[in-house]
Amino acid sequence: MRPEAAKPRTTAPLVLVGLMATSLFINYIDRGNLATGATQIRADLNLSATAYGALAAGFYFAYAFCQLPAGALSDRIGGKVVLALGALLWSVSTLLTGFVQGFAGLFVLRLMLGMGESVAFTTTSKIIASNVPKAQMGLANGVIGFGYLVGPAAGTLIGGMLMARWGWRPTFVLFGALSLLWLLPWSRVRIHEAKPATGDAAPVVTLRQILSRRALWGASLGHFAGNWNWYFILGYLPMYLEMQRGFSKEQMAEVVSSAYLVNALAALAAGWAFDKLIQRGWSPSVTLKAPLALAHLAGLGCMLAMPFMPIGACIALLFVYEVFLGFSSPAYFMIPQIMGGPAAAARWVGMQNMMGNMPGVIGVFFAGVLIDAGGGSYGTAFLLAGLVNVLGLIGWLAILPRVAPVAWERA
């Protein structure tokens, strides 16, 4: 009698999550380089604030509208392959940015960067839902959150220092080349991939079923409001501190990277805390909704006050905002992972992330228009960012129902 063939071993969840967090760390360094080098790039290419806003919006346009194809492709050929293809595209586009000579070339490369980076959250959510035990899902999302939130900290600090010494072009080339190295360890991982059902063993979850869920729309509205604030800070804070508050490139890099580091550490702590609270019997709804609501309240107060406060108070408010934002970050993707499950997490996150990233398309561009219209003042852009938090409170608290797995066979 022949022995039963041994099942192929899969990569340990800790290693898998660590590699995915590293990919998002790289992802956010590469997308944030434009903001870090904004003053140099604008001067070198003779760009207005509106043109800079168009560059930022170009990235988010491609990033947002590629979310659904990325989710569907992840279900069809697997998250591992799709994440590798995306990493290759965003690394090459970052490298080539160091050679552009004008707005048009830079705009095309920002579109390429957005296309490549669009796969990150759909693939990681699918892989986490399929490979990480539910009792460790909070920590997994906390580690992922730490990765993408510490990316801007490292990118702003290291990139700012490199740009101050060598300029923005060599820095983009260096970061793009280093990003490609991540593909080597990722090519060796072995994972379980939940595929769409082809028989009667499990339900096939359609996009129409996902779109019919009230929870999707509540989470998407909350995601939209949170990203409006986060992308405004990510895209304009370095330039604001240099051009409005008189910071040097080095001073800006130190303050902004420190704030982003606090954000990342708060996300890591939150992921661990969410697991513990749910294991102790706390409702996932209370555990996840409360920090999201608090983050919007903090964002409302901090965004309204920051541009009008003395510089010391402004920086203090920035750190307060980053703490609350970081503590809410794992909840953004835990909710669709819990509710959608392995069969629907990729496409749910694709739809939620597409709508949640509309601020990158309209918000960062409109902020540039407001700054130019105000003669270089950032006050109106901060005011709008603060008021958008009201939408977040409505989405998470009024529209999103109880956080629990969806019974797709009855949906």
mmCIF file of C-alpha atoms in Angstrom:
data_model
loop_
_atom_site.group_PDB
_atom_site.id
_atom_site.type_symbol
_atom_site.label_atom_id
_atom_site.label_comp_id
_atom_site.label_asym_id
_atom_site.label_seq_id
_atom_site.Cartn_x
_atom_site.Cartn_y
_atom_site.Cartn_z
ATOM 1 C CA MET A 1 0.000 0.000 0.000
ATOM 2 C CA ARG A 2 1.487 3.316 -1.070
ATOM 3 C CA PRO A 3 1.863 5.915 1.627
ATOM 4 C CA GLU A 4 -0.312 8.992 1.211
ATOM 5 C CA ALA A 5 1.596 11.838 -0.384
ATOM 6 C CA ALA A 6 2.622 14.470 2.112
ATOM 7 C CA LYS A 7 0.949 17.835 1.750
ATOM 8 C CA PRO A 8 3.316 20.633 0.717
ATOM 9 C CA ARG A 9 4.440 22.717 3.640
ATOM 10 C CA THR A 10 3.338 26.338 3.704
ATOM 11 C CA THR A 11 5.350 29.305 4.927
ATOM 12 C CA ALA A 12 4.795 30.109 8.610
ATOM 13 C CA PRO A 13 2.232 32.920 9.101
ATOM 14 C CA LEU A 14 4.799 35.031 10.996
ATOM 15 C CA VAL A 15 7.242 34.919 8.081
ATOM 16 C CA LEU A 16 4.478 35.489 5.559
ATOM 17 C CA VAL A 17 3.075 38.511 7.369
ATOM 18 C CA GLY A 18 6.591 39.882 7.879
ATOM 19 C CA LEU A 19 7.327 39.739 4.152
ATOM 20 C CA MET A 20 4.000 41.341 3.271
ATOM 21 C CA ALA A 21 4.605 44.099 5.817
ATOM 22 C CA THR A 22 8.014 44.660 4.234
ATOM 23 C CA SER A 23 6.410 44.965 0.797
ATOM 24 C CA LEU A 24 4.047 47.645 2.122
ATOM 25 C CA PHE A 25 6.953 49.359 3.873
ATOM 26 C CA ILE A 26 8.647 49.617 0.468
ATOM 27 C CA ASN A 27 5.349 50.541 -1.193
ATOM 28 C CA TYR A 28 4.831 53.573 1.027
ATOM 29 C CA ILE A 29 8.440 54.714 0.775
ATOM 30 C CA ASP A 30 8.173 54.721 -3.005
ATOM 31 C CA ARG A 31 4.826 56.532 -3.121
ATOM 32 C CA GLY A 32 5.921 59.117 -0.530
ATOM 33 C CA ASN A 33 9.130 60.156 -2.283
ATOM 34 C CA LEU A 34 7.259 62.747 -4.347
ATOM 35 C CA ALA A 35 6.172 64.604 -1.204
ATOM 36 C CA THR A 36 9.624 64.353 0.384
ATOM 37 C CA GLY A 37 11.275 65.892 -2.674
ATOM 38 C CA ALA A 38 8.381 68.237 -3.505
ATOM 39 C CA THR A 39 10.263 71.518 -3.127
ATOM 40 C CA GLN A 40 13.226 70.295 -5.214
ATOM 41 C CA ILE A 41 11.039 68.643 -7.871
ATOM 42 C CA ARG A 42 8.785 71.690 -8.202
ATOM 43 C CA ALA A 43 11.793 73.991 -8.571
ATOM 44 C CA ASP A 44 13.623 71.669 -11.003
ATOM 45 C CA LEU A 45 10.586 71.060 -13.245
ATOM 46 C CA ASN A 46 8.947 74.486 -12.677
ATOM 47 C CA LEU A 47 5.698 73.093 -11.255
ATOM 48 C CA SER A 48 2.890 75.036 -9.552
ATOM 49 C CA ALA A 49 1.041 73.654 -6.526
ATOM 50 C CA THR A 50 -1.816 72.739 -8.880
ATOM 51 C CA ALA A 51 0.553 70.782 -11.156
ATOM 52 C CA TYR A 52 2.014 69.032 -8.117
ATOM 53 C CA GLY A 53 -1.535 68.174 -7.018
ATOM 54 C CA ALA A 54 -2.199 66.725 -10.483
ATOM 55 C CA LEU A 55 0.855 64.452 -10.125
ATOM 56 C CA ALA A 56 -0.374 63.222 -6.765
ATOM 57 C CA ALA A 57 -3.894 62.751 -8.139
ATOM 58 C CA GLY A 58 -2.549 60.815 -11.156
ATOM 59 C CA PHE A 59 -1.050 58.231 -8.838
ATOM 60 C CA TYR A 60 -4.260 57.825 -6.865
ATOM 61 C CA PHE A 61 -6.412 57.714 -10.008
ATOM 62 C CA ALA A 62 -4.552 54.643 -11.238
ATOM 63 C CA TYR A 63 -4.286 53.257 -7.695
ATOM 64 C CA ALA A 64 -8.014 53.553 -6.988
ATOM 65 C CA PHE A 65 -9.403 52.293 -10.286
ATOM 66 C CA CYS A 66 -7.063 49.303 -10.444
ATOM 67 C CA GLN A 67 -8.322 48.008 -7.078
ATOM 68 C CA LEU A 68 -11.192 45.954 -8.499
ATOM 69 C CA PRO A 69 -9.106 44.319 -11.250
ATOM 70 C CA ALA A 70 -6.417 43.593 -8.658
ATOM 71 C CA GLY A 71 -8.937 41.848 -6.404
ATOM 72 C CA ALA A 72 -10.405 39.806 -9.261
ATOM 73 C CA LEU A 73 -6.932 38.881 -10.537
ATOM 74 C CA SER A 74 -5.885 37.817 -7.036
ATOM 75 C CA ASP A 75 -8.842 35.442 -6.906
ATOM 76 C CA ARG A 76 -8.057 34.062 -10.351
ATOM 77 C CA ILE A 77 -4.277 33.528 -10.302
ATOM 78 C CA GLY A 78 -3.412 33.985 -6.624
ATOM 79 C CA GLY A 79 -2.290 36.794 -4.351
ATOM 80 C CA LYS A 80 1.347 35.699 -4.351
ATOM 81 C CA VAL A 81 1.793 36.166 -8.097
ATOM 82 C CA VAL A 82 -0.213 39.390 -8.283
ATOM 83 C CA LEU A 83 1.728 40.976 -5.412
ATOM 84 C CA ALA A 84 5.017 40.066 -7.105
ATOM 85 C CA LEU A 85 3.904 41.624 -10.408
ATOM 86 C CA GLY A 86 2.775 44.775 -8.628
ATOM 87 C CA ALA A 87 6.060 45.080 -6.721
ATOM 88 C CA LEU A 88 8.005 44.738 -9.971
ATOM 89 C CA LEU A 89 5.975 47.512 -11.613
ATOM 90 C CA TRP A 90 6.166 49.971 -8.726
ATOM 91 C CA SER A 91 9.913 49.402 -8.252
ATOM 92 C CA VAL A 92 10.714 50.013 -11.917
ATOM 93 C CA SER A 93 8.538 53.137 -12.064
ATOM 94 C CA THR A 94 10.304 54.547 -8.993
ATOM 95 C CA LEU A 95 13.717 53.890 -10.523
ATOM 96 C CA LEU A 96 12.772 55.531 -13.850
ATOM 97 C CA THR A 97 11.428 58.628 -12.085
ATOM 98 C CA GLY A 98 15.029 59.670 -11.480
ATOM 99 C CA PHE A 99 15.441 60.213 -15.238
ATOM 100 C CA VAL A 100 12.319 62.238 -16.147
ATOM 101 C CA GLN A 101 12.715 65.669 -17.710
ATOM 102 C CA GLY A 102 9.236 67.156 -17.439
ATOM 103 C CA PHE A 103 5.698 66.998 -16.115
ATOM 104 C CA ALA A 104 4.380 64.586 -18.771
ATOM 105 C CA GLY A 105 6.989 61.894 -18.152
ATOM 106 C CA LEU A 106 6.607 62.170 -14.402
ATOM 107 C CA PHE A 107 2.815 61.951 -14.710
ATOM 108 C CA VAL A 108 3.042 58.711 -16.728
ATOM 109 C CA LEU A 109 5.374 57.164 -14.178
ATOM 110 C CA ARG A 110 3.059 58.155 -11.329
ATOM 111 C CA LEU A 111 0.267 56.324 -13.162
ATOM 112 C CA MET A 112 2.524 53.260 -13.440
ATOM 113 C CA LEU A 113 3.355 53.504 -9.749
ATOM 114 C CA GLY A 114 -0.350 53.644 -8.868
ATOM 115 C CA MET A 115 -1.108 50.598 -11.021
ATOM 116 C CA GLY A 116 1.655 48.589 -9.352
ATOM 117 C CA GLU A 117 0.799 49.604 -5.804
ATOM 118 C CA SER A 118 -2.937 48.983 -6.278
ATOM 119 C CA VAL A 119 -2.448 45.251 -5.660
ATOM 120 C CA ALA A 120 -1.008 45.596 -2.159
ATOM 121 C CA PHE A 121 -4.056 45.563 0.116
ATOM 122 C CA THR A 122 -6.219 43.233 -1.971
ATOM 123 C CA THR A 123 -3.502 40.587 -2.088
ATOM 124 C CA THR A 124 -2.437 40.896 1.544
ATOM 125 C CA SER A 125 -6.057 40.787 2.749
ATOM 126 C CA LYS A 126 -6.726 37.639 0.718
ATOM 127 C CA ILE A 127 -3.538 35.974 1.975
ATOM 128 C CA ILE A 128 -4.215 36.919 5.619
ATOM 129 C CA ALA A 129 -7.824 35.680 5.427
ATOM 130 C CA SER A 130 -6.616 32.358 3.963
ATOM 131 C CA ASN A 131 -3.431 31.739 5.974
ATOM 132 C CA VAL A 132 -3.611 33.484 9.376
ATOM 133 C CA PRO A 133 -5.688 32.042 12.271
ATOM 134 C CA LYS A 134 -8.568 34.317 13.295
ATOM 135 C CA ALA A 135 -7.141 34.656 16.801
ATOM 136 C CA GLN A 136 -4.038 36.304 15.304
ATOM 137 C CA MET A 137 -5.751 38.416 12.642
ATOM 138 C CA GLY A 138 -5.512 41.618 14.658
ATOM 139 C CA LEU A 139 -1.792 41.247 15.230
ATOM 140 C CA ALA A 140 -1.264 40.366 11.555
ATOM 141 C CA ASN A 141 -3.033 43.565 10.520
ATOM 142 C CA GLY A 142 -1.092 45.493 13.154
ATOM 143 C CA VAL A 143 2.190 44.269 11.678
ATOM 144 C CA ILE A 144 0.949 45.120 8.178
ATOM 145 C CA GLY A 145 -0.114 48.545 9.470
ATOM 146 C CA PHE A 146 3.294 49.047 11.060
ATOM 147 C CA GLY A 147 4.888 48.257 7.708
ATOM 148 C CA TYR A 148 2.958 50.736 5.618
ATOM 149 C CA LEU A 149 2.951 53.432 8.303
ATOM 150 C CA VAL A 150 6.635 53.222 9.163
ATOM 151 C CA GLY A 151 7.423 53.373 5.429
ATOM 152 C CA PRO A 152 6.738 57.125 5.231
ATOM 153 C CA ALA A 153 8.782 57.616 8.433
ATOM 154 C CA ALA A 154 11.844 55.873 7.017
ATOM 155 C CA GLY A 155 11.301 57.284 3.537
ATOM 156 C CA THR A 156 10.945 60.857 4.749
ATOM 157 C CA LEU A 157 13.950 60.664 7.076
ATOM 158 C CA ILE A 158 16.355 58.766 4.817
ATOM 159 C CA GLY A 159 14.995 60.230 1.588
ATOM 160 C CA GLY A 160 15.054 63.744 3.004
ATOM 161 C CA MET A 161 18.657 63.399 4.111
ATOM 162 C CA LEU A 162 19.740 61.868 0.791
ATOM 163 C CA MET A 163 17.916 64.510 -1.219
ATOM 164 C CA ALA A 164 19.455 67.294 0.852
ATOM 165 C CA ARG A 165 22.916 65.934 0.027
ATOM 166 C CA TRP A 166 22.616 64.416 -3.475
ATOM 167 C CA GLY A 167 19.310 65.694 -4.889
ATOM 168 C CA TRP A 168 16.047 63.966 -5.710
ATOM 169 C CA ARG A 169 17.047 62.103 -8.896
ATOM 170 C CA PRO A 170 19.737 59.784 -7.435
ATOM 171 C CA THR A 171 17.463 59.103 -4.452
ATOM 172 C CA PHE A 172 14.637 57.834 -6.668
ATOM 173 C CA VAL A 173 17.023 55.617 -8.644
ATOM 174 C CA LEU A 174 18.503 54.157 -5.453
ATOM 175 C CA PHE A 175 15.141 53.450 -3.817
ATOM 176 C CA GLY A 176 13.753 51.864 -6.977
ATOM 177 C CA ALA A 177 16.741 49.555 -7.334
ATOM 178 C CA LEU A 178 16.609 48.494 -3.681
ATOM 179 C CA SER A 179 12.850 47.823 -3.925
ATOM 180 C CA LEU A 180 13.468 45.103 -6.512
ATOM 181 C CA LEU A 181 15.407 43.033 -3.960
ATOM 182 C CA TRP A 182 12.199 42.170 -2.076
ATOM 183 C CA LEU A 183 11.172 39.872 -4.934
ATOM 184 C CA LEU A 184 13.934 37.396 -4.034
ATOM 185 C CA PRO A 185 12.553 36.167 -0.668
ATOM 186 C CA TRP A 186 8.947 36.493 -1.854
ATOM 187 C CA SER A 187 9.586 34.061 -4.716
ATOM 188 C CA ARG A 188 10.326 31.333 -2.150
ATOM 189 C CA VAL A 189 7.151 31.509 -0.037
ATOM 190 C CA ARG A 190 4.503 28.764 -0.131
ATOM 191 C CA ILE A 191 0.965 29.747 0.770
ATOM 192 C CA HIS A 192 -2.584 28.446 0.762
ATOM 193 C CA GLU A 193 -4.783 30.367 -1.692
ATOM 194 C CA ALA A 194 -8.577 30.197 -1.426
ATOM 195 C CA LYS A 195 -9.917 30.030 -5.001
ATOM 196 C CA PRO A 196 -13.499 30.685 -6.161
ATOM 197 C CA ALA A 197 -15.612 27.570 -5.764
ATOM 198 C CA THR A 198 -16.294 25.471 -8.855
ATOM 199 C CA GLY A 199 -18.600 22.881 -7.287
ATOM 200 C CA ASP A 200 -21.140 22.648 -4.514
ATOM 201 C CA ALA A 201 -18.634 22.577 -1.651
ATOM 202 C CA ALA A 202 -18.744 26.333 -1.011
ATOM 203 C CA PRO A 203 -20.678 29.335 -2.296
ATOM 204 C CA VAL A 204 -19.358 31.484 -5.131
ATOM 205 C CA VAL A 205 -19.389 35.077 -3.879
ATOM 206 C CA THR A 206 -20.235 37.500 -6.676
ATOM 207 C CA LEU A 207 -19.419 41.177 -6.899
ATOM 208 C CA ARG A 208 -23.146 41.881 -6.906
ATOM 209 C CA GLN A 209 -23.483 40.145 -3.529
ATOM 210 C CA ILE A 210 -20.620 42.204 -2.109
ATOM 211 C CA LEU A 211 -22.125 45.440 -3.456
ATOM 212 C CA SER A 212 -25.446 44.580 -1.809
ATOM 213 C CA ARG A 213 -23.914 44.638 1.682
ATOM 214 C CA ARG A 214 -24.628 47.754 3.733
ATOM 215 C CA ALA A 215 -21.378 47.094 5.551
ATOM 216 C CA LEU A 216 -19.363 47.668 2.371
ATOM 217 C CA TRP A 217 -20.811 51.149 1.923
ATOM 218 C CA GLY A 218 -20.339 52.149 5.559
ATOM 219 C CA ALA A 219 -16.750 50.936 5.577
ATOM 220 C CA SER A 220 -16.080 52.643 2.239
ATOM 221 C CA LEU A 221 -17.395 56.008 3.463
ATOM 222 C CA GLY A 222 -15.320 55.727 6.641
ATOM 223 C CA HIS A 223 -12.269 54.712 4.620
ATOM 224 C CA PHE A 224 -12.843 57.704 2.302
ATOM 225 C CA ALA A 225 -12.855 60.173 5.207
ATOM 226 C CA GLY A 226 -9.830 58.647 6.905
ATOM 227 C CA ASN A 227 -7.805 58.670 3.709
ATOM 228 C CA TRP A 228 -8.719 62.287 2.933
ATOM 229 C CA ASN A 229 -6.868 63.325 6.090
ATOM 230 C CA TRP A 230 -4.033 60.815 5.750
ATOM 231 C CA TYR A 231 -3.296 61.584 2.093
ATOM 232 C CA PHE A 232 -3.439 65.318 2.708
ATOM 233 C CA ILE A 233 -0.841 64.964 5.473
ATOM 234 C CA LEU A 234 1.227 62.521 3.425
ATOM 235 C CA GLY A 235 1.198 64.713 0.334
ATOM 236 C CA TYR A 236 1.432 68.229 1.762
ATOM 237 C CA LEU A 237 2.905 68.177 5.271
ATOM 238 C CA PRO A 238 6.577 68.155 4.158
ATOM 239 C CA MET A 239 5.970 71.058 1.769
ATOM 240 C CA TYR A 240 3.877 72.908 4.387
ATOM 241 C CA LEU A 241 6.623 72.741 7.005
ATOM 242 C CA GLU A 242 9.277 73.903 4.548
ATOM 243 C CA MET A 243 7.342 76.620 2.692
ATOM 244 C CA GLN A 244 4.984 77.901 5.439
ATOM 245 C CA ARG A 245 6.858 77.213 8.657
ATOM 246 C CA GLY A 246 10.419 77.794 7.413
ATOM 247 C CA PHE A 247 11.843 74.327 8.143
ATOM 248 C CA SER A 248 14.977 73.135 6.399
ATOM 249 C CA LYS A 249 14.829 69.839 4.492
ATOM 250 C CA GLU A 250 16.643 68.118 7.383
ATOM 251 C CA GLN A 251 14.374 69.630 10.058
ATOM 252 C CA MET A 252 11.280 68.654 8.088
ATOM 253 C CA ALA A 253 12.548 65.103 7.646
ATOM 254 C CA GLU A 254 13.195 64.694 11.386
ATOM 255 C CA VAL A 255 9.771 65.985 12.502
ATOM 256 C CA VAL A 256 7.684 64.232 9.860
ATOM 257 C CA SER A 257 9.500 60.902 10.136
ATOM 258 C CA SER A 258 9.093 60.972 13.928
ATOM 259 C CA ALA A 259 5.356 61.588 13.590
ATOM 260 C CA TYR A 260 5.009 58.715 11.121
ATOM 261 C CA LEU A 261 6.994 56.435 13.423
ATOM 262 C CA VAL A 262 4.583 57.162 16.288
ATOM 263 C CA ASN A 263 1.729 56.346 13.901
ATOM 264 C CA ALA A 264 3.310 53.004 12.981
ATOM 265 C CA LEU A 265 3.999 51.993 16.586
ATOM 266 C CA ALA A 266 0.407 52.814 17.530
ATOM 267 C CA ALA A 267 -0.836 50.553 14.706
ATOM 268 C CA LEU A 268 1.348 47.678 15.899
ATOM 269 C CA ALA A 269 0.097 48.060 19.478
ATOM 270 C CA ALA A 270 -3.505 48.270 18.270
ATOM 271 C CA GLY A 271 -3.283 45.013 16.334
ATOM 272 C CA TRP A 272 -2.067 43.185 19.436
ATOM 273 C CA ALA A 273 -4.715 44.869 21.613
ATOM 274 C CA PHE A 274 -7.568 44.039 19.231
ATOM 275 C CA ASP A 275 -6.744 40.318 19.385
ATOM 276 C CA LYS A 276 -6.590 40.371 23.183
ATOM 277 C CA LEU A 277 -9.858 42.261 23.590
ATOM 278 C CA ILE A 278 -11.765 40.003 21.197
ATOM 279 C CA GLN A 279 -10.328 36.883 22.896
ATOM 280 C CA ARG A 280 -11.563 38.246 26.239
ATOM 281 C CA GLY A 281 -15.107 38.434 24.887
ATOM 282 C CA TRP A 282 -15.304 41.993 23.569
ATOM 283 C CA SER A 283 -17.534 42.448 20.551
ATOM 284 C CA PRO A 284 -15.563 42.953 17.314
ATOM 285 C CA SER A 285 -17.945 45.813 16.552
ATOM 286 C CA VAL A 286 -17.030 47.743 19.708
ATOM 287 C CA THR A 287 -13.356 46.769 19.486
ATOM 288 C CA LEU A 288 -12.984 48.020 15.917
ATOM 289 C CA LYS A 289 -15.515 50.848 15.646
ATOM 290 C CA ALA A 290 -14.462 52.739 18.789
ATOM 291 C CA PRO A 291 -10.869 53.512 17.686
ATOM 292 C CA LEU A 292 -12.111 54.469 14.212
ATOM 293 C CA ALA A 293 -14.563 56.980 15.698
ATOM 294 C CA LEU A 294 -11.936 58.395 18.057
ATOM 295 C CA ALA A 295 -9.520 58.828 15.150
ATOM 296 C CA HIS A 296 -12.076 60.937 13.276
ATOM 297 C CA LEU A 297 -12.768 63.073 16.337
ATOM 298 C CA ALA A 298 -9.032 63.639 16.738
ATOM 299 C CA GLY A 299 -8.690 64.406 13.024
ATOM 300 C CA LEU A 300 -11.527 66.922 13.181
ATOM 301 C CA GLY A 301 -9.955 68.862 16.037
ATOM 302 C CA CYS A 302 -6.336 68.640 14.917
ATOM 303 C CA MET A 303 -6.883 69.578 11.257
ATOM 304 C CA LEU A 304 -8.976 72.615 12.186
ATOM 305 C CA ALA A 305 -6.403 73.876 14.701
ATOM 306 C CA MET A 306 -2.976 73.008 13.226
ATOM 307 C CA PRO A 307 -2.522 75.842 10.684
ATOM 308 C CA PHE A 308 -3.510 78.530 13.177
ATOM 309 C CA MET A 309 -1.418 77.415 16.157
ATOM 310 C CA PRO A 310 2.177 78.356 17.040
ATOM 311 C CA ILE A 311 4.647 75.884 15.587
ATOM 312 C CA GLY A 312 5.152 74.000 18.870
ATOM 313 C CA ALA A 313 1.423 73.423 19.319
ATOM 314 C CA CYS A 314 1.045 72.569 15.636
ATOM 315 C CA ILE A 315 3.639 69.791 15.920
ATOM 316 C CA ALA A 316 2.045 68.529 19.146
ATOM 317 C CA LEU A 317 -1.337 68.278 17.428
ATOM 318 C CA LEU A 318 0.288 66.441 14.536
ATOM 319 C CA PHE A 319 1.561 63.789 16.946
ATOM 320 C CA VAL A 320 -1.854 63.519 18.638
ATOM 321 C CA TYR A 321 -3.464 62.928 15.251
ATOM 322 C CA GLU A 322 -0.861 60.298 14.309
ATOM 323 C CA VAL A 323 -1.418 58.356 17.547
ATOM 324 C CA PHE A 324 -5.180 58.106 17.047
ATOM 325 C CA LEU A 325 -4.831 57.373 13.328
ATOM 326 C CA GLY A 326 -2.318 54.599 13.982
ATOM 327 C CA PHE A 327 -4.469 52.978 16.637
ATOM 328 C CA SER A 328 -7.388 52.807 14.194
ATOM 329 C CA SER A 329 -5.387 51.565 11.196
ATOM 330 C CA PRO A 330 -5.666 47.745 11.618
ATOM 331 C CA ALA A 331 -9.467 48.038 11.834
ATOM 332 C CA TYR A 332 -9.750 49.303 8.236
ATOM 333 C CA PHE A 333 -8.832 45.880 6.853
ATOM 334 C CA MET A 334 -9.827 43.621 9.749
ATOM 335 C CA ILE A 335 -13.468 44.519 9.101
ATOM 336 C CA PRO A 336 -13.589 43.241 5.485
ATOM 337 C CA GLN A 337 -11.374 40.256 6.347
ATOM 338 C CA ILE A 338 -13.762 39.199 9.141
ATOM 339 C CA MET A 339 -16.951 39.939 7.240
ATOM 340 C CA GLY A 340 -15.865 38.828 3.765
ATOM 341 C CA GLY A 341 -13.793 35.797 4.741
ATOM 342 C CA PRO A 342 -11.319 34.040 2.397
ATOM 343 C CA ALA A 343 -13.874 33.789 -0.425
ATOM 344 C CA ALA A 344 -14.619 37.528 -0.645
ATOM 345 C CA ALA A 345 -11.881 39.454 1.182
ATOM 346 C CA ALA A 346 -9.852 40.352 -1.933
ATOM 347 C CA ARG A 347 -12.765 41.763 -3.929
ATOM 348 C CA TRP A 348 -14.361 43.413 -0.863
ATOM 349 C CA VAL A 349 -11.078 45.168 -0.065
ATOM 350 C CA GLY A 350 -10.694 46.032 -3.751
ATOM 351 C CA MET A 351 -14.079 47.786 -3.803
ATOM 352 C CA GLN A 352 -13.640 49.402 -0.366
ATOM 353 C CA ASN A 353 -10.133 50.546 -1.176
ATOM 354 C CA MET A 354 -11.215 51.927 -4.562
ATOM 355 C CA MET A 355 -13.868 54.139 -2.974
ATOM 356 C CA GLY A 356 -11.676 54.838 0.037
ATOM 357 C CA ASN A 357 -8.922 56.155 -2.226
ATOM 358 C CA MET A 358 -11.040 58.711 -4.077
ATOM 359 C CA PRO A 359 -9.513 61.410 -1.818
ATOM 360 C CA GLY A 360 -6.234 60.657 -3.536
ATOM 361 C CA VAL A 361 -7.852 61.478 -6.869
ATOM 362 C CA ILE A 362 -9.881 64.544 -5.869
ATOM 363 C CA GLY A 363 -8.582 65.518 -2.436
ATOM 364 C CA VAL A 364 -4.874 65.983 -3.088
ATOM 365 C CA PHE A 365 -5.546 67.770 -6.391
ATOM 366 C CA PHE A 366 -8.186 70.043 -4.856
ATOM 367 C CA ALA A 367 -5.830 70.831 -1.960
ATOM 368 C CA GLY A 368 -3.266 72.114 -4.478
ATOM 369 C CA VAL A 369 -5.933 74.265 -6.146
ATOM 370 C CA LEU A 370 -6.991 75.700 -2.762
ATOM 371 C CA ILE A 371 -3.384 76.486 -1.846
ATOM 372 C CA ASP A 372 -2.790 78.321 -5.137
ATOM 373 C CA ALA A 373 -6.134 80.143 -4.835
ATOM 374 C CA GLY A 374 -5.217 81.250 -1.309
ATOM 375 C CA GLY A 375 -1.894 82.713 -2.392
ATOM 376 C CA GLY A 376 0.071 79.858 -0.892
ATOM 377 C CA SER A 377 -1.930 79.593 2.342
ATOM 378 C CA TYR A 378 -2.774 76.092 3.580
ATOM 379 C CA GLY A 379 -5.580 77.135 5.943
ATOM 380 C CA THR A 380 -8.535 76.282 3.676
ATOM 381 C CA ALA A 381 -7.065 72.892 2.758
ATOM 382 C CA PHE A 382 -6.664 72.027 6.468
ATOM 383 C CA LEU A 383 -10.220 73.225 7.149
ATOM 384 C CA LEU A 384 -11.687 70.965 4.461
ATOM 385 C CA ALA A 385 -9.659 67.988 5.693
ATOM 386 C CA GLY A 386 -11.012 68.496 9.190
ATOM 387 C CA LEU A 387 -14.666 68.719 8.153
ATOM 388 C CA VAL A 388 -14.488 65.531 6.071
ATOM 389 C CA ASN A 389 -14.104 63.590 9.345
ATOM 390 C CA VAL A 390 -17.844 64.010 9.927
ATOM 391 C CA LEU A 391 -18.423 61.641 6.999
ATOM 392 C CA GLY A 392 -16.170 59.089 8.691
ATOM 393 C CA LEU A 393 -18.251 59.137 11.860
ATOM 394 C CA ILE A 394 -21.400 58.571 9.809
ATOM 395 C CA GLY A 395 -19.861 55.688 7.883
ATOM 396 C CA TRP A 396 -18.415 53.724 10.785
ATOM 397 C CA LEU A 397 -21.096 54.408 13.402
ATOM 398 C CA ALA A 398 -24.369 54.949 11.526
ATOM 399 C CA ILE A 399 -24.068 52.836 8.364
ATOM 400 C CA LEU A 400 -21.719 49.950 9.210
ATOM 401 C CA PRO A 401 -23.741 47.199 10.977
ATOM 402 C CA ARG A 402 -22.464 44.601 13.435
ATOM 403 C CA VAL A 403 -19.032 43.262 12.480
ATOM 404 C CA ALA A 404 -19.484 39.506 11.964
ATOM 405 C CA PRO A 405 -18.801 36.968 9.174
ATOM 406 C CA VAL A 406 -21.311 37.147 6.334
ATOM 407 C CA ALA A 407 -23.195 33.927 5.557
ATOM 408 C CA TRP A 408 -22.661 34.183 1.816
ATOM 409 C CA GLU A 409 -24.728 31.102 1.047
ATOM 410 C CA ARG A 410 -27.783 33.014 2.322
ATOM 411 C CA ALA A 411 -26.771 36.433 1.042
#
